[in-house]
Amino acid sequence: MQERNWAGNLSYQAERIAHPRTVEELQELVAGARTIRALGSRHSFNDIADTSGTLAALDLLDPVITVDAQNMTVTVSGGTRYGTLAAELQRQGFALHNLASLPHISVAGAVATATHGSGDGNGNLATAVAGLELVVADGGILTAHRGETADFDGMVVGLGALGIVSSVTLDIEQAFQVTQHVFEDLDWEQVLENFDDVTSSAYSVSLFTDWSGSTVGQAWLKGRVSDPGVVAGQRDFFGGTPALSARHPLPGVSGSNCTEQLGVPGPWSDRLAHFRMEFTPSKGDELQSEYLVPREHAVDAIRTLRRLSGLLTPLLLVSEIRTIAADRLWLSPNYGRDGIGLHFTWRQDQPAVESVLPLLEAELAPFAARPHWGKLFDGGAAAVGPLYPRFDDFRTLAGRLDPAGKFRNRFLDYAVFGC
């Protein structure tokens, strides 16, 4: 049976999938390959991870989680999943600054696509990267460190175009406790009139909606116990009321596979993600798109999507709105600007979704919306490139590190190199 991605909407076209167990085996594999890409947790919804040649699955690579308490960093092998890393860091008394919705995704894959998490003051997951080890086209090892390596900011969100990431070094901090409160049926007008107050009310805030009606379906507020914010017993949150039992973002799905709610304090590792590591995340039979919009356009962009409800809602399972802080990583959708993520979890009807994306992107174009690299979008390099001030610098960097195009694929040719 042909190998597929997590959602099942993509069959990999690679000639073979290899599973190197050591970095040395990975080096030999890269050196001998005609074309090659890394394969992580398969959570991309487009063909960014595919190739006509060899896929190097990192799931069996030597598992490494090494904490450097003096420098407050942790080094992990590229295929390590965030849930595994979070549990080990918590055991040793440390933490990451943030997690994405799913702890099931691989560190290297999430970093390479600038996958984010949420919080007004929180950069995406790639902003925690202090160092990288890449297996480059000739099979050699390239190490890069923040503040030391030229073009480091161009290497972190690398889209797999520069080499295969064999290990990542991340910033860590002392472990902290988090509470999670869910409020339901917030009044849209109150939310939009007080948007900054809504998103700053907790360390991490997510709003869930299907864009129809006069209310926001759910607000998930994750707060550090040591910080002020929403407290137990609060009965109103911008027109919304507290959920009385665990909730799931998707209608009709049990909240039992979501992280602990109802304001019960617990480790960051068990609260910052939306879903528990031990359960199948979300639904699986879905598609996803996401667009990152500058913070100053947040309310106008949201109002635009509400006007498109008749087009969007029938295709949706749910949408999520999150905030992300600015960074300096060249191909990060938050390069140079604080932003909001407008996320779409679609029903698994790819022809219908793909027919809507050009219109959706046209409506969001006035707000300089940048698509998430690992999810479904329509625009190619001609549309995406002008949104990134360092886009041409990245293409030059990729040409220098991979002059023969060993790591190129159909996705990169379309979305980055414009072939």
Short mmCIF file of C-alpha atoms in Angstrom, two decimals:
data_model
loop_
_atom_site.label_atom_id
_atom_site.label_comp_id
_atom_site.label_asym_id
_atom_site.label_seq_id
_atom_site.Cartn_x
_atom_site.Cartn_y
_atom_site.Cartn_z
CA MET A 1 0.00 0.00 0.00
CA GLN A 2 1.31 3.44 -0.90
CA GLU A 3 2.47 5.57 2.04
CA ARG A 4 0.23 8.52 2.93
CA ASN A 5 0.38 11.61 5.10
CA TRP A 6 -1.37 11.94 8.47
CA ALA A 7 -4.62 13.28 7.02
CA GLY A 8 -4.69 10.70 4.23
CA ASN A 9 -5.15 13.31 1.49
CA LEU A 10 -1.66 12.84 0.01
CA SER A 11 0.10 9.74 -1.32
CA TYR A 12 3.87 10.10 -1.36
CA GLN A 13 5.39 9.72 -4.83
CA ALA A 14 8.91 8.85 -3.64
CA GLU A 15 10.68 5.84 -5.11
CA ARG A 16 11.48 4.63 -1.61
CA ILE A 17 11.24 5.55 2.05
CA ALA A 18 14.39 4.85 4.06
CA HIS A 19 14.64 4.77 7.85
CA PRO A 20 18.22 5.61 8.88
CA ARG A 21 19.00 4.73 12.50
CA THR A 22 22.09 6.87 12.93
CA VAL A 23 23.34 10.21 11.66
CA GLU A 24 26.08 8.33 9.81
CA GLU A 25 23.47 6.26 7.96
CA LEU A 26 21.60 9.46 7.15
CA GLN A 27 24.79 11.02 5.78
CA GLU A 28 25.39 8.02 3.51
CA LEU A 29 21.80 8.13 2.35
CA VAL A 30 21.97 11.82 1.45
CA ALA A 31 25.34 11.53 -0.25
CA GLY A 32 24.12 8.72 -2.49
CA ALA A 33 20.69 10.07 -3.34
CA ARG A 34 19.68 11.73 -6.59
CA THR A 35 16.97 13.72 -4.83
CA ILE A 36 15.98 13.41 -1.19
CA ARG A 37 13.64 14.96 1.40
CA ALA A 38 13.15 14.43 5.13
CA LEU A 39 9.91 12.84 6.37
CA GLY A 40 8.84 13.61 9.93
CA SER A 41 5.45 13.10 11.56
CA ARG A 42 3.61 13.46 8.20
CA HIS A 43 1.45 16.30 9.42
CA SER A 44 1.83 18.48 6.32
CA PHE A 45 -1.29 18.75 4.17
CA ASN A 46 0.57 19.57 0.95
CA ASP A 47 3.53 17.91 -0.78
CA ILE A 48 6.27 19.96 0.92
CA ALA A 49 7.83 16.72 2.25
CA ASP A 50 7.52 14.65 -0.93
CA THR A 51 10.07 13.89 -3.67
CA SER A 52 10.45 11.76 -6.76
CA GLY A 53 13.54 10.17 -5.21
CA THR A 54 14.19 9.13 -1.61
CA LEU A 55 12.33 10.05 1.55
CA ALA A 56 14.47 9.87 4.69
CA ALA A 57 12.07 9.13 7.55
CA LEU A 58 13.56 10.34 10.83
CA ASP A 59 11.40 8.23 13.14
CA LEU A 60 14.14 5.69 13.89
CA LEU A 61 17.02 8.15 14.14
CA ASP A 62 18.96 7.83 17.39
CA PRO A 63 16.72 9.49 20.01
CA VAL A 64 18.65 12.28 21.72
CA ILE A 65 17.39 14.68 24.39
CA THR A 66 20.34 16.40 26.05
CA VAL A 67 19.75 19.26 28.49
CA ASP A 68 22.45 21.89 29.03
CA ALA A 69 21.28 23.50 32.28
CA GLN A 70 24.15 25.99 32.31
CA ASN A 71 23.26 27.47 28.92
CA MET A 72 19.52 26.72 29.31
CA THR A 73 19.21 24.76 26.08
CA VAL A 74 18.18 21.28 25.03
CA THR A 75 19.47 19.41 21.97
CA VAL A 76 17.17 16.87 20.32
CA SER A 77 17.33 14.62 17.27
CA GLY A 78 15.31 15.94 14.34
CA GLY A 79 12.60 13.30 14.45
CA THR A 80 11.82 13.79 18.15
CA ARG A 81 8.18 14.69 18.77
CA TYR A 82 7.25 17.64 20.93
CA GLY A 83 5.20 15.49 23.29
CA THR A 84 8.20 13.25 24.00
CA LEU A 85 10.48 16.25 24.47
CA ALA A 86 8.00 18.09 26.71
CA ALA A 87 7.57 15.11 29.03
CA GLU A 88 11.34 14.74 29.45
CA LEU A 89 11.91 18.45 30.02
CA GLN A 90 9.17 18.54 32.64
CA ARG A 91 10.72 15.52 34.36
CA GLN A 92 13.97 17.45 34.65
CA GLY A 93 12.27 20.70 35.75
CA PHE A 94 12.47 22.64 32.48
CA ALA A 95 10.09 23.95 29.82
CA LEU A 96 9.76 25.30 26.31
CA HIS A 97 8.17 28.72 25.89
CA ASN A 98 5.27 27.33 23.89
CA LEU A 99 3.76 24.33 22.13
CA ALA A 100 1.61 23.93 19.04
CA SER A 101 -1.91 22.48 19.19
CA LEU A 102 -0.58 18.97 18.61
CA PRO A 103 2.28 17.48 20.64
CA HIS A 104 2.51 14.70 18.05
CA ILE A 105 4.50 16.73 15.51
CA SER A 106 8.26 16.46 15.04
CA VAL A 107 10.58 19.21 16.22
CA ALA A 108 12.48 19.53 12.96
CA GLY A 109 9.34 19.58 10.82
CA ALA A 110 7.56 22.16 12.97
CA VAL A 111 10.63 24.42 13.02
CA ALA A 112 11.19 24.13 9.24
CA THR A 113 7.64 25.35 8.53
CA ALA A 114 7.43 27.97 11.34
CA THR A 115 4.57 26.19 13.10
CA HIS A 116 3.60 28.36 15.98
CA GLY A 117 1.36 27.95 19.02
CA SER A 118 -0.23 31.06 20.49
CA GLY A 119 0.30 34.11 22.68
CA ASP A 120 0.71 37.85 22.22
CA GLY A 121 4.25 37.67 23.56
CA ASN A 122 5.18 34.25 22.18
CA GLY A 123 7.17 33.77 19.01
CA ASN A 124 6.54 30.65 16.95
CA LEU A 125 8.32 27.40 17.78
CA ALA A 126 11.19 28.21 15.43
CA THR A 127 12.14 31.26 17.49
CA ALA A 128 13.40 28.95 20.24
CA VAL A 129 16.07 27.52 17.93
CA ALA A 130 19.57 28.31 19.14
CA GLY A 131 21.39 25.84 16.91
CA LEU A 132 20.99 23.42 13.99
CA GLU A 133 22.87 20.45 12.63
CA LEU A 134 22.13 19.76 8.96
CA VAL A 135 23.19 16.96 6.69
CA VAL A 136 23.92 18.82 3.47
CA ALA A 137 23.94 17.67 -0.14
CA ASP A 138 27.36 15.99 -0.16
CA GLY A 139 26.56 14.10 3.06
CA GLY A 140 28.64 16.40 5.24
CA ILE A 141 27.52 18.05 8.47
CA LEU A 142 26.83 21.77 8.71
CA THR A 143 26.41 23.21 12.20
CA ALA A 144 24.89 26.65 12.69
CA HIS A 145 24.42 28.72 15.85
CA ARG A 146 22.41 31.83 16.62
CA GLY A 147 24.65 34.89 16.85
CA GLU A 148 27.62 33.06 15.36
CA THR A 149 26.66 31.71 11.93
CA ALA A 150 26.09 34.03 9.00
CA ASP A 151 22.57 33.70 7.58
CA PHE A 152 21.43 31.70 10.62
CA ASP A 153 18.08 33.51 10.51
CA GLY A 154 17.63 32.17 6.98
CA MET A 155 18.45 28.59 7.92
CA VAL A 156 15.95 27.98 10.72
CA VAL A 157 12.71 28.07 8.70
CA GLY A 158 14.41 26.17 5.89
CA LEU A 159 11.47 24.29 4.33
CA GLY A 160 13.82 21.34 3.90
CA ALA A 161 15.53 23.18 1.06
CA LEU A 162 18.96 23.45 2.69
CA GLY A 163 19.56 19.95 4.01
CA ILE A 164 18.11 17.42 6.41
CA VAL A 165 18.05 18.58 10.03
CA SER A 166 19.61 15.85 12.15
CA SER A 167 19.46 17.76 15.44
CA VAL A 168 18.06 20.99 16.85
CA THR A 169 19.12 22.99 19.91
CA LEU A 170 16.30 24.90 21.62
CA ASP A 171 16.11 27.52 24.34
CA ILE A 172 14.51 26.31 27.56
CA GLU A 173 13.37 27.89 30.81
CA GLN A 174 12.33 26.73 34.25
CA ALA A 175 9.19 24.59 34.32
CA PHE A 176 5.95 26.42 35.08
CA GLN A 177 2.35 25.63 35.93
CA VAL A 178 -0.60 26.45 33.68
CA THR A 179 -4.37 26.60 34.07
CA GLN A 180 -6.74 26.29 31.13
CA HIS A 181 -10.21 27.83 31.06
CA VAL A 182 -12.74 27.46 28.23
CA PHE A 183 -15.52 29.99 27.66
CA GLU A 184 -18.40 29.47 25.24
CA ASP A 185 -20.54 31.70 23.01
CA LEU A 186 -18.62 34.96 23.24
CA ASP A 187 -20.30 37.95 21.62
CA TRP A 188 -18.56 38.70 18.31
CA GLU A 189 -18.97 42.46 18.56
CA GLN A 190 -17.55 42.55 22.08
CA VAL A 191 -14.61 40.43 20.92
CA LEU A 192 -13.83 42.65 17.94
CA GLU A 193 -14.28 45.90 19.84
CA ASN A 194 -11.91 44.64 22.56
CA PHE A 195 -9.65 42.36 20.51
CA ASP A 196 -6.41 43.36 22.24
CA ASP A 197 -7.98 42.79 25.66
CA VAL A 198 -9.24 39.38 24.58
CA THR A 199 -5.89 38.11 23.29
CA SER A 200 -3.88 39.57 26.19
CA SER A 201 -6.13 38.03 28.85
CA ALA A 202 -3.91 34.93 29.18
CA TYR A 203 -0.48 33.61 28.24
CA SER A 204 -2.03 31.83 25.25
CA VAL A 205 -5.50 32.47 23.79
CA SER A 206 -7.34 30.59 21.03
CA LEU A 207 -10.74 31.47 19.58
CA PHE A 208 -12.77 28.80 17.78
CA THR A 209 -15.51 29.65 15.30
CA ASP A 210 -17.20 28.49 12.11
CA TRP A 211 -17.67 32.17 11.09
CA SER A 212 -21.46 31.98 11.23
CA GLY A 213 -23.82 33.54 13.75
CA SER A 214 -23.29 36.28 16.30
CA THR A 215 -21.08 34.39 18.75
CA VAL A 216 -17.59 32.89 18.91
CA GLY A 217 -18.02 29.21 19.72
CA GLN A 218 -15.19 28.84 22.23
CA ALA A 219 -12.26 30.72 23.76
CA TRP A 220 -9.42 28.65 25.23
CA LEU A 221 -7.32 30.60 27.74
CA LYS A 222 -4.05 29.10 28.95
CA GLY A 223 -2.54 31.10 31.79
CA ARG A 224 0.64 30.78 33.78
CA VAL A 225 -0.32 30.29 37.40
CA SER A 226 2.16 33.00 38.40
CA ASP A 227 0.61 35.59 36.06
CA PRO A 228 -2.58 37.62 36.46
CA GLY A 229 -5.42 36.89 34.08
CA VAL A 230 -8.61 34.90 34.03
CA VAL A 231 -9.16 33.35 37.43
CA ALA A 232 -11.33 30.53 38.67
CA GLY A 233 -14.90 31.64 39.21
CA GLN A 234 -15.01 34.32 36.51
CA ARG A 235 -18.54 34.13 35.11
CA ASP A 236 -18.28 36.33 32.02
CA PHE A 237 -15.68 36.70 29.31
CA PHE A 238 -16.77 39.20 26.64
CA GLY A 239 -20.27 37.77 26.68
CA GLY A 240 -19.13 34.16 26.99
CA THR A 241 -19.78 31.82 29.90
CA PRO A 242 -17.45 29.16 31.36
CA ALA A 243 -17.73 25.61 30.07
CA LEU A 244 -18.88 23.22 32.77
CA SER A 245 -17.08 20.16 31.38
CA ALA A 246 -14.12 19.43 29.13
CA ARG A 247 -14.62 20.68 25.58
CA HIS A 248 -13.20 19.75 22.18
CA PRO A 249 -12.86 22.41 19.47
CA LEU A 250 -14.84 20.26 17.02
CA PRO A 251 -18.59 19.94 17.54
CA GLY A 252 -19.73 16.54 18.75
CA VAL A 253 -16.24 15.29 19.67
CA SER A 254 -15.48 14.32 23.27
CA GLY A 255 -13.21 16.62 25.23
CA SER A 256 -11.54 13.63 26.85
CA ASN A 257 -8.69 13.65 24.34
CA CYS A 258 -7.96 17.33 24.99
CA THR A 259 -5.62 18.74 27.60
CA GLU A 260 -6.94 19.39 31.12
CA GLN A 261 -9.41 22.27 31.41
CA LEU A 262 -11.73 23.73 34.07
CA GLY A 263 -8.90 25.77 35.59
CA VAL A 264 -7.09 22.81 37.15
CA PRO A 265 -3.40 23.78 37.52
CA GLY A 266 -0.85 21.48 35.94
CA PRO A 267 2.50 21.33 34.15
CA TRP A 268 3.03 23.39 30.99
CA SER A 269 3.70 20.10 29.20
CA ASP A 270 0.10 18.97 29.84
CA ARG A 271 -1.65 22.27 29.12
CA LEU A 272 -0.02 24.35 26.35
CA ALA A 273 -1.02 21.94 23.57
CA HIS A 274 -4.71 21.44 22.84
CA PHE A 275 -4.55 17.65 22.54
CA ARG A 276 -3.15 14.88 24.69
CA MET A 277 -0.20 12.94 23.32
CA GLU A 278 -1.83 9.58 24.07
CA PHE A 279 -4.91 10.25 21.91
CA THR A 280 -5.33 10.60 18.15
CA PRO A 281 -5.17 14.35 17.56
CA SER A 282 -8.15 16.26 16.22
CA LYS A 283 -10.11 14.11 13.72
CA GLY A 284 -7.51 13.03 11.16
CA ASP A 285 -10.00 12.97 8.27
CA GLU A 286 -9.62 16.67 7.63
CA LEU A 287 -7.67 19.25 5.64
CA GLN A 288 -6.04 22.42 6.93
CA SER A 289 -5.10 25.88 5.68
CA GLU A 290 -3.81 28.87 7.61
CA TYR A 291 -2.95 32.48 6.85
CA LEU A 292 -0.87 34.80 9.03
CA VAL A 293 -1.99 38.44 8.98
CA PRO A 294 -0.29 41.50 10.55
CA ARG A 295 -1.72 42.37 13.94
CA GLU A 296 -2.94 45.79 12.81
CA HIS A 297 -5.23 44.14 10.25
CA ALA A 298 -6.66 41.56 12.66
CA VAL A 299 -10.15 42.97 13.11
CA ASP A 300 -10.63 43.89 9.45
CA ALA A 301 -9.45 40.45 8.31
CA ILE A 302 -11.81 38.75 10.76
CA ARG A 303 -14.72 40.88 9.58
CA THR A 304 -13.89 39.90 6.00
CA LEU A 305 -14.04 36.20 6.88
CA ARG A 306 -17.34 36.64 8.67
CA ARG A 307 -18.74 38.16 5.47
CA LEU A 308 -17.57 35.02 3.64
CA SER A 309 -19.42 32.69 6.01
CA GLY A 310 -21.79 31.45 3.31
CA LEU A 311 -18.80 30.21 1.32
CA LEU A 312 -16.58 28.99 4.17
CA THR A 313 -18.89 27.53 6.81
CA PRO A 314 -20.27 24.60 4.74
CA LEU A 315 -16.72 23.35 4.15
CA LEU A 316 -15.49 23.84 7.71
CA LEU A 317 -15.13 21.68 10.76
CA VAL A 318 -13.82 24.68 12.71
CA SER A 319 -11.56 27.72 12.46
CA GLU A 320 -9.08 28.92 15.06
CA ILE A 321 -7.75 32.43 15.65
CA ARG A 322 -4.43 32.81 17.50
CA THR A 323 -1.80 35.51 18.00
CA ILE A 324 1.96 35.21 17.46
CA ALA A 325 4.81 37.62 18.18
CA ALA A 326 7.17 39.01 15.54
CA ASP A 327 10.54 37.44 14.74
CA ARG A 328 13.53 37.83 12.39
CA LEU A 329 13.52 34.43 10.68
CA TRP A 330 13.51 35.05 6.94
CA LEU A 331 10.69 32.73 5.87
CA SER A 332 8.69 32.84 9.08
CA PRO A 333 5.16 34.13 8.38
CA ASN A 334 5.76 36.40 11.38
CA TYR A 335 8.96 37.90 10.01
CA GLY A 336 9.05 41.54 11.06
CA ARG A 337 5.50 41.74 12.37
CA ASP A 338 3.25 40.67 15.22
CA GLY A 339 0.43 38.69 13.71
CA ILE A 340 -2.66 36.59 14.01
CA GLY A 341 -3.16 33.13 12.62
CA LEU A 342 -6.43 32.47 10.78
CA HIS A 343 -6.62 28.70 10.73
CA PHE A 344 -9.11 26.56 8.80
CA THR A 345 -9.80 22.91 9.59
CA TRP A 346 -11.73 21.82 6.52
CA ARG A 347 -13.91 18.84 5.82
CA GLN A 348 -11.97 16.35 3.71
CA ASP A 349 -13.26 17.45 0.32
CA GLN A 350 -10.09 18.56 -1.39
CA PRO A 351 -11.58 19.62 -4.75
CA ALA A 352 -14.11 21.85 -2.98
CA VAL A 353 -11.47 23.31 -0.64
CA GLU A 354 -9.03 23.96 -3.47
CA SER A 355 -11.76 25.73 -5.43
CA VAL A 356 -12.32 28.13 -2.50
CA LEU A 357 -8.67 28.93 -1.74
CA PRO A 358 -8.06 31.38 -4.64
CA LEU A 359 -11.05 33.48 -3.60
CA LEU A 360 -10.10 33.29 0.08
CA GLU A 361 -6.55 34.41 -0.71
CA ALA A 362 -7.81 37.23 -2.91
CA GLU A 363 -10.01 38.49 -0.06
CA LEU A 364 -7.09 38.33 2.38
CA ALA A 365 -4.55 39.82 -0.03
CA PRO A 366 -5.15 43.45 1.10
CA PHE A 367 -3.99 42.35 4.55
CA ALA A 368 -0.66 40.87 3.32
CA ALA A 369 -1.66 37.38 4.46
CA ARG A 370 1.18 34.85 4.41
CA PRO A 371 0.19 31.16 4.09
CA HIS A 372 1.42 28.48 6.47
CA TRP A 373 4.05 26.53 4.54
CA GLY A 374 2.80 23.08 5.58
CA LYS A 375 -0.89 23.55 4.82
CA LEU A 376 -3.05 23.94 1.72
CA PHE A 377 -2.77 27.23 -0.17
CA ASP A 378 -3.02 28.32 -3.77
CA GLY A 379 -0.50 31.08 -4.51
CA GLY A 380 2.92 30.31 -5.98
CA ALA A 381 6.25 32.08 -5.67
CA ALA A 382 5.06 35.12 -7.64
CA ALA A 383 2.33 35.73 -5.07
CA VAL A 384 4.16 34.62 -1.93
CA GLY A 385 7.61 36.07 -2.61
CA PRO A 386 6.71 39.77 -2.36
CA LEU A 387 5.32 39.15 1.13
CA TYR A 388 8.80 38.30 2.46
CA PRO A 389 11.55 40.97 2.45
CA ARG A 390 14.27 38.27 2.60
CA PHE A 391 12.69 35.90 0.05
CA ASP A 392 15.40 36.39 -2.59
CA ASP A 393 18.09 36.09 0.08
CA PHE A 394 16.67 32.69 1.01
CA ARG A 395 16.70 31.52 -2.60
CA THR A 396 20.32 32.62 -2.89
CA LEU A 397 21.17 30.75 0.33
CA ALA A 398 19.47 27.59 -0.96
CA GLY A 399 21.34 27.85 -4.24
CA ARG A 400 24.64 28.14 -2.39
CA LEU A 401 24.04 25.20 -0.04
CA ASP A 402 22.33 22.96 -2.61
CA PRO A 403 23.54 24.04 -6.05
CA ALA A 404 22.41 20.83 -7.77
CA GLY A 405 18.94 20.94 -6.28
CA LYS A 406 19.15 17.63 -4.41
CA PHE A 407 16.58 18.85 -1.86
CA ARG A 408 14.30 20.53 -4.39
CA ASN A 409 10.85 19.14 -5.11
CA ARG A 410 7.63 20.11 -6.85
CA PHE A 411 6.42 22.15 -3.87
CA LEU A 412 9.60 24.23 -3.65
CA ASP A 413 9.68 24.75 -7.40
CA TYR A 414 6.16 26.14 -7.30
CA ALA A 415 6.04 28.04 -4.00
CA VAL A 416 9.63 29.28 -3.61
CA PHE A 417 11.76 29.02 -6.74
CA GLY A 418 9.00 29.85 -9.20
CA CYS A 419 9.76 27.13 -11.73
#
